[in-house]
mmCIF file of C-alpha atoms in Angstrom:
data_model
loop_
_atom_site.group_PDB
_atom_site.id
_atom_site.type_symbol
_atom_site.label_atom_id
_atom_site.label_comp_id
_atom_site.label_asym_id
_atom_site.label_seq_id
_atom_site.Cartn_x
_atom_site.Cartn_y
_atom_site.Cartn_z
ATOM 1 C CA UNK A 1 46.425 -26.867 -117.140
ATOM 2 C CA UNK A 2 48.245 -28.151 -114.078
ATOM 3 C CA UNK A 3 51.670 -29.673 -114.545
ATOM 4 C CA UNK A 4 54.087 -31.493 -112.203
ATOM 5 C CA UNK A 5 57.020 -29.457 -111.118
ATOM 6 C CA UNK A 6 59.399 -31.994 -112.564
ATOM 7 C CA UNK A 7 58.129 -31.135 -115.959
ATOM 8 C CA UNK A 8 58.717 -27.412 -115.755
ATOM 9 C CA UNK A 9 61.625 -26.895 -113.299
ATOM 10 C CA UNK A 10 65.143 -26.033 -114.245
ATOM 11 C CA UNK A 11 67.963 -28.169 -112.961
ATOM 12 C CA UNK A 12 69.792 -26.664 -109.886
ATOM 13 C CA UNK A 13 73.002 -25.539 -111.479
ATOM 14 C CA UNK A 14 74.181 -22.629 -109.356
ATOM 15 C CA UNK A 15 74.859 -23.828 -105.840
ATOM 16 C CA UNK A 16 77.376 -22.465 -103.378
ATOM 17 C CA UNK A 17 78.329 -23.243 -99.752
ATOM 18 C CA UNK A 18 77.557 -20.792 -96.962
ATOM 19 C CA UNK A 19 81.203 -19.765 -96.629
ATOM 20 C CA UNK A 20 81.416 -18.633 -100.294
ATOM 21 C CA UNK A 21 82.001 -14.936 -100.774
ATOM 22 C CA UNK A 22 79.291 -12.721 -102.109
ATOM 23 C CA UNK A 23 81.614 -11.695 -104.929
ATOM 24 C CA UNK A 24 82.004 -15.295 -106.105
ATOM 25 C CA UNK A 25 78.221 -15.858 -105.854
ATOM 26 C CA UNK A 26 77.557 -12.659 -107.933
ATOM 27 C CA UNK A 27 80.064 -13.933 -110.491
ATOM 28 C CA UNK A 28 78.229 -17.190 -110.796
ATOM 29 C CA UNK A 29 74.899 -15.313 -111.204
ATOM 30 C CA UNK A 30 76.477 -13.242 -114.059
ATOM 31 C CA UNK A 31 78.001 -16.320 -115.802
ATOM 32 C CA UNK A 32 74.662 -18.202 -115.581
ATOM 33 C CA UNK A 33 72.539 -15.148 -116.327
ATOM 34 C CA UNK A 34 70.396 -15.937 -113.215
ATOM 35 C CA UNK A 35 69.046 -13.941 -110.319
ATOM 36 C CA UNK A 36 69.844 -16.380 -107.522
ATOM 37 C CA UNK A 37 72.003 -19.210 -106.333
ATOM 38 C CA UNK A 38 71.024 -21.945 -103.915
ATOM 39 C CA UNK A 39 73.099 -22.137 -100.726
ATOM 40 C CA UNK A 40 73.710 -25.727 -99.683
ATOM 41 C CA UNK A 41 75.945 -27.664 -97.371
ATOM 42 C CA UNK A 42 76.537 -31.309 -98.041
ATOM 43 C CA UNK A 43 73.574 -31.255 -100.533
ATOM 44 C CA UNK A 44 71.272 -29.921 -97.762
ATOM 45 C CA UNK A 45 69.553 -26.608 -98.576
ATOM 46 C CA UNK A 46 70.827 -23.896 -96.269
ATOM 47 C CA UNK A 47 69.203 -20.900 -97.969
ATOM 48 C CA UNK A 48 68.705 -18.934 -101.136
ATOM 49 C CA UNK A 49 70.773 -15.979 -102.208
ATOM 50 C CA UNK A 50 69.132 -13.540 -104.657
ATOM 51 C CA UNK A 51 70.505 -10.545 -106.374
ATOM 52 C CA UNK A 52 68.165 -8.556 -104.206
ATOM 53 C CA UNK A 53 69.671 -10.149 -101.005
ATOM 54 C CA UNK A 54 73.121 -8.956 -102.275
ATOM 55 C CA UNK A 55 71.904 -5.411 -102.793
ATOM 56 C CA UNK A 56 69.854 -5.045 -99.563
ATOM 57 C CA UNK A 57 71.863 -7.127 -97.108
ATOM 58 C CA UNK A 58 75.414 -6.554 -98.348
ATOM 59 C CA UNK A 59 75.829 -3.500 -100.634
ATOM 60 C CA UNK A 60 73.328 -1.261 -98.880
ATOM 61 C CA UNK A 61 74.898 -2.098 -95.476
ATOM 62 C CA UNK A 62 78.383 -1.115 -96.805
ATOM 63 C CA UNK A 63 79.705 -4.681 -96.460
ATOM 64 C CA UNK A 64 82.736 -5.744 -98.515
ATOM 65 C CA UNK A 65 81.522 -8.433 -100.894
ATOM 66 C CA UNK A 66 84.974 -9.955 -100.935
ATOM 67 C CA UNK A 67 84.862 -10.498 -97.177
ATOM 68 C CA UNK A 68 81.096 -11.161 -96.793
ATOM 69 C CA UNK A 69 79.983 -14.819 -96.795
ATOM 70 C CA UNK A 70 76.728 -15.800 -98.550
ATOM 71 C CA UNK A 71 75.541 -17.599 -95.387
ATOM 72 C CA UNK A 72 75.304 -14.238 -93.596
ATOM 73 C CA UNK A 73 73.218 -12.509 -96.238
ATOM 74 C CA UNK A 74 71.076 -15.206 -97.832
ATOM 75 C CA UNK A 75 67.475 -15.865 -97.113
ATOM 76 C CA UNK A 76 67.830 -18.210 -94.161
ATOM 77 C CA UNK A 77 65.931 -21.360 -93.296
ATOM 78 C CA UNK A 78 63.250 -22.245 -93.263
ATOM 79 C CA UNK A 79 63.154 -21.969 -97.056
ATOM 80 C CA UNK A 80 59.952 -22.700 -98.758
ATOM 81 C CA UNK A 81 60.447 -25.685 -101.152
ATOM 82 C CA UNK A 82 58.650 -27.912 -103.556
ATOM 83 C CA UNK A 83 59.082 -31.526 -104.464
ATOM 84 C CA UNK A 84 59.201 -32.713 -108.133
ATOM 85 C CA UNK A 85 55.706 -34.222 -107.648
ATOM 86 C CA UNK A 86 54.070 -30.971 -106.534
ATOM 87 C CA UNK A 87 51.996 -29.166 -109.016
ATOM 88 C CA UNK A 88 52.342 -25.827 -110.724
ATOM 89 C CA UNK A 89 49.179 -24.656 -109.001
ATOM 90 C CA UNK A 90 50.868 -25.314 -105.634
ATOM 91 C CA UNK A 91 54.000 -23.475 -106.795
ATOM 92 C CA UNK A 92 51.927 -20.419 -107.817
ATOM 93 C CA UNK A 93 50.069 -20.475 -104.541
ATOM 94 C CA UNK A 94 53.332 -20.592 -102.494
ATOM 95 C CA UNK A 95 54.870 -17.844 -104.632
ATOM 96 C CA UNK A 96 51.837 -15.656 -103.883
ATOM 97 C CA UNK A 97 51.775 -16.450 -100.221
ATOM 98 C CA UNK A 98 55.433 -15.860 -99.576
ATOM 99 C CA UNK A 99 56.002 -13.168 -102.250
ATOM 100 C CA UNK A 100 58.821 -15.009 -103.970
ATOM 101 C CA UNK A 101 59.581 -15.565 -107.627
ATOM 102 C CA UNK A 102 61.689 -18.725 -107.320
ATOM 103 C CA UNK A 103 61.297 -21.901 -105.275
ATOM 104 C CA UNK A 104 63.933 -24.612 -104.784
ATOM 105 C CA UNK A 105 62.893 -28.147 -105.624
ATOM 106 C CA UNK A 106 64.052 -30.946 -103.289
ATOM 107 C CA UNK A 107 63.595 -34.643 -103.384
ATOM 108 C CA UNK A 108 62.249 -36.318 -100.258
ATOM 109 C CA UNK A 109 65.162 -36.370 -97.922
ATOM 110 C CA UNK A 110 66.283 -32.862 -98.816
ATOM 111 C CA UNK A 111 68.471 -33.379 -101.891
ATOM 112 C CA UNK A 112 68.382 -30.380 -104.222
ATOM 113 C CA UNK A 113 67.248 -31.291 -107.703
ATOM 114 C CA UNK A 114 66.178 -27.960 -109.289
ATOM 115 C CA UNK A 115 64.472 -24.617 -109.042
ATOM 116 C CA UNK A 116 61.203 -23.387 -110.477
ATOM 117 C CA UNK A 117 60.674 -19.742 -111.308
ATOM 118 C CA UNK A 118 57.731 -17.602 -112.115
ATOM 119 C CA UNK A 119 58.892 -17.656 -115.711
ATOM 120 C CA UNK A 120 58.872 -21.473 -115.690
ATOM 121 C CA UNK A 121 55.262 -21.320 -114.554
ATOM 122 C CA UNK A 122 54.397 -18.812 -117.142
ATOM 123 C CA UNK A 123 56.000 -20.857 -119.938
ATOM 124 C CA UNK A 124 54.048 -23.944 -118.846
ATOM 125 C CA UNK A 125 50.637 -22.166 -118.821
ATOM 126 C CA UNK A 126 48.490 -22.298 -121.975
ATOM 127 C CA UNK A 127 47.312 -18.705 -122.428
ATOM 128 C CA UNK A 128 44.310 -19.980 -124.487
ATOM 129 C CA UNK A 129 42.876 -21.500 -121.280
ATOM 130 C CA UNK A 130 42.721 -18.184 -119.377
ATOM 131 C CA UNK A 131 44.081 -15.302 -121.492
ATOM 132 C CA UNK A 132 43.311 -12.882 -118.544
ATOM 133 C CA UNK A 133 45.670 -14.738 -116.156
ATOM 134 C CA UNK A 134 48.864 -12.995 -114.999
ATOM 135 C CA UNK A 135 51.021 -15.858 -116.011
ATOM 136 C CA UNK A 136 49.349 -16.149 -119.401
ATOM 137 C CA UNK A 137 50.113 -12.488 -119.968
ATOM 138 C CA UNK A 138 53.782 -12.979 -119.038
ATOM 139 C CA UNK A 139 54.176 -15.861 -121.375
ATOM 140 C CA UNK A 140 52.598 -14.069 -124.354
ATOM 141 C CA UNK A 141 54.106 -10.666 -123.865
ATOM 142 C CA UNK A 142 56.574 -9.363 -126.376
ATOM 143 C CA UNK A 143 60.224 -9.372 -125.110
ATOM 144 C CA UNK A 144 61.085 -6.227 -123.149
ATOM 145 C CA UNK A 145 57.476 -5.448 -122.317
#
């Protein structure tokens, strides 16, 4: 069953400015138990910083996280986004095409309103409709498997 993104997204809670240190962004990820933060300037989406970005673009390059700004290591524009009126089918297609697990949700005009993750899509899918689907398998799997 297809849902609207507004019905399955999580509110955008972890947002930082491009000049925020990587250390501070990582602390926010830990506090929120999330794998990314949105990077915005004046409510306009600048990029997305994932835990993977921190590892590959900062730590692996030997950069000091206390001196490195998220704007220099985040996934830069253009960032693939959704609107609240988009469908979960569109979200899944974009995630496949761009090999991402999370997509920012923006209102028309660019205001950040949330984020939708692969897990959000899995939770919204009814595994009885297609028990062989990847998302159905995720949503019905036992924790830790």
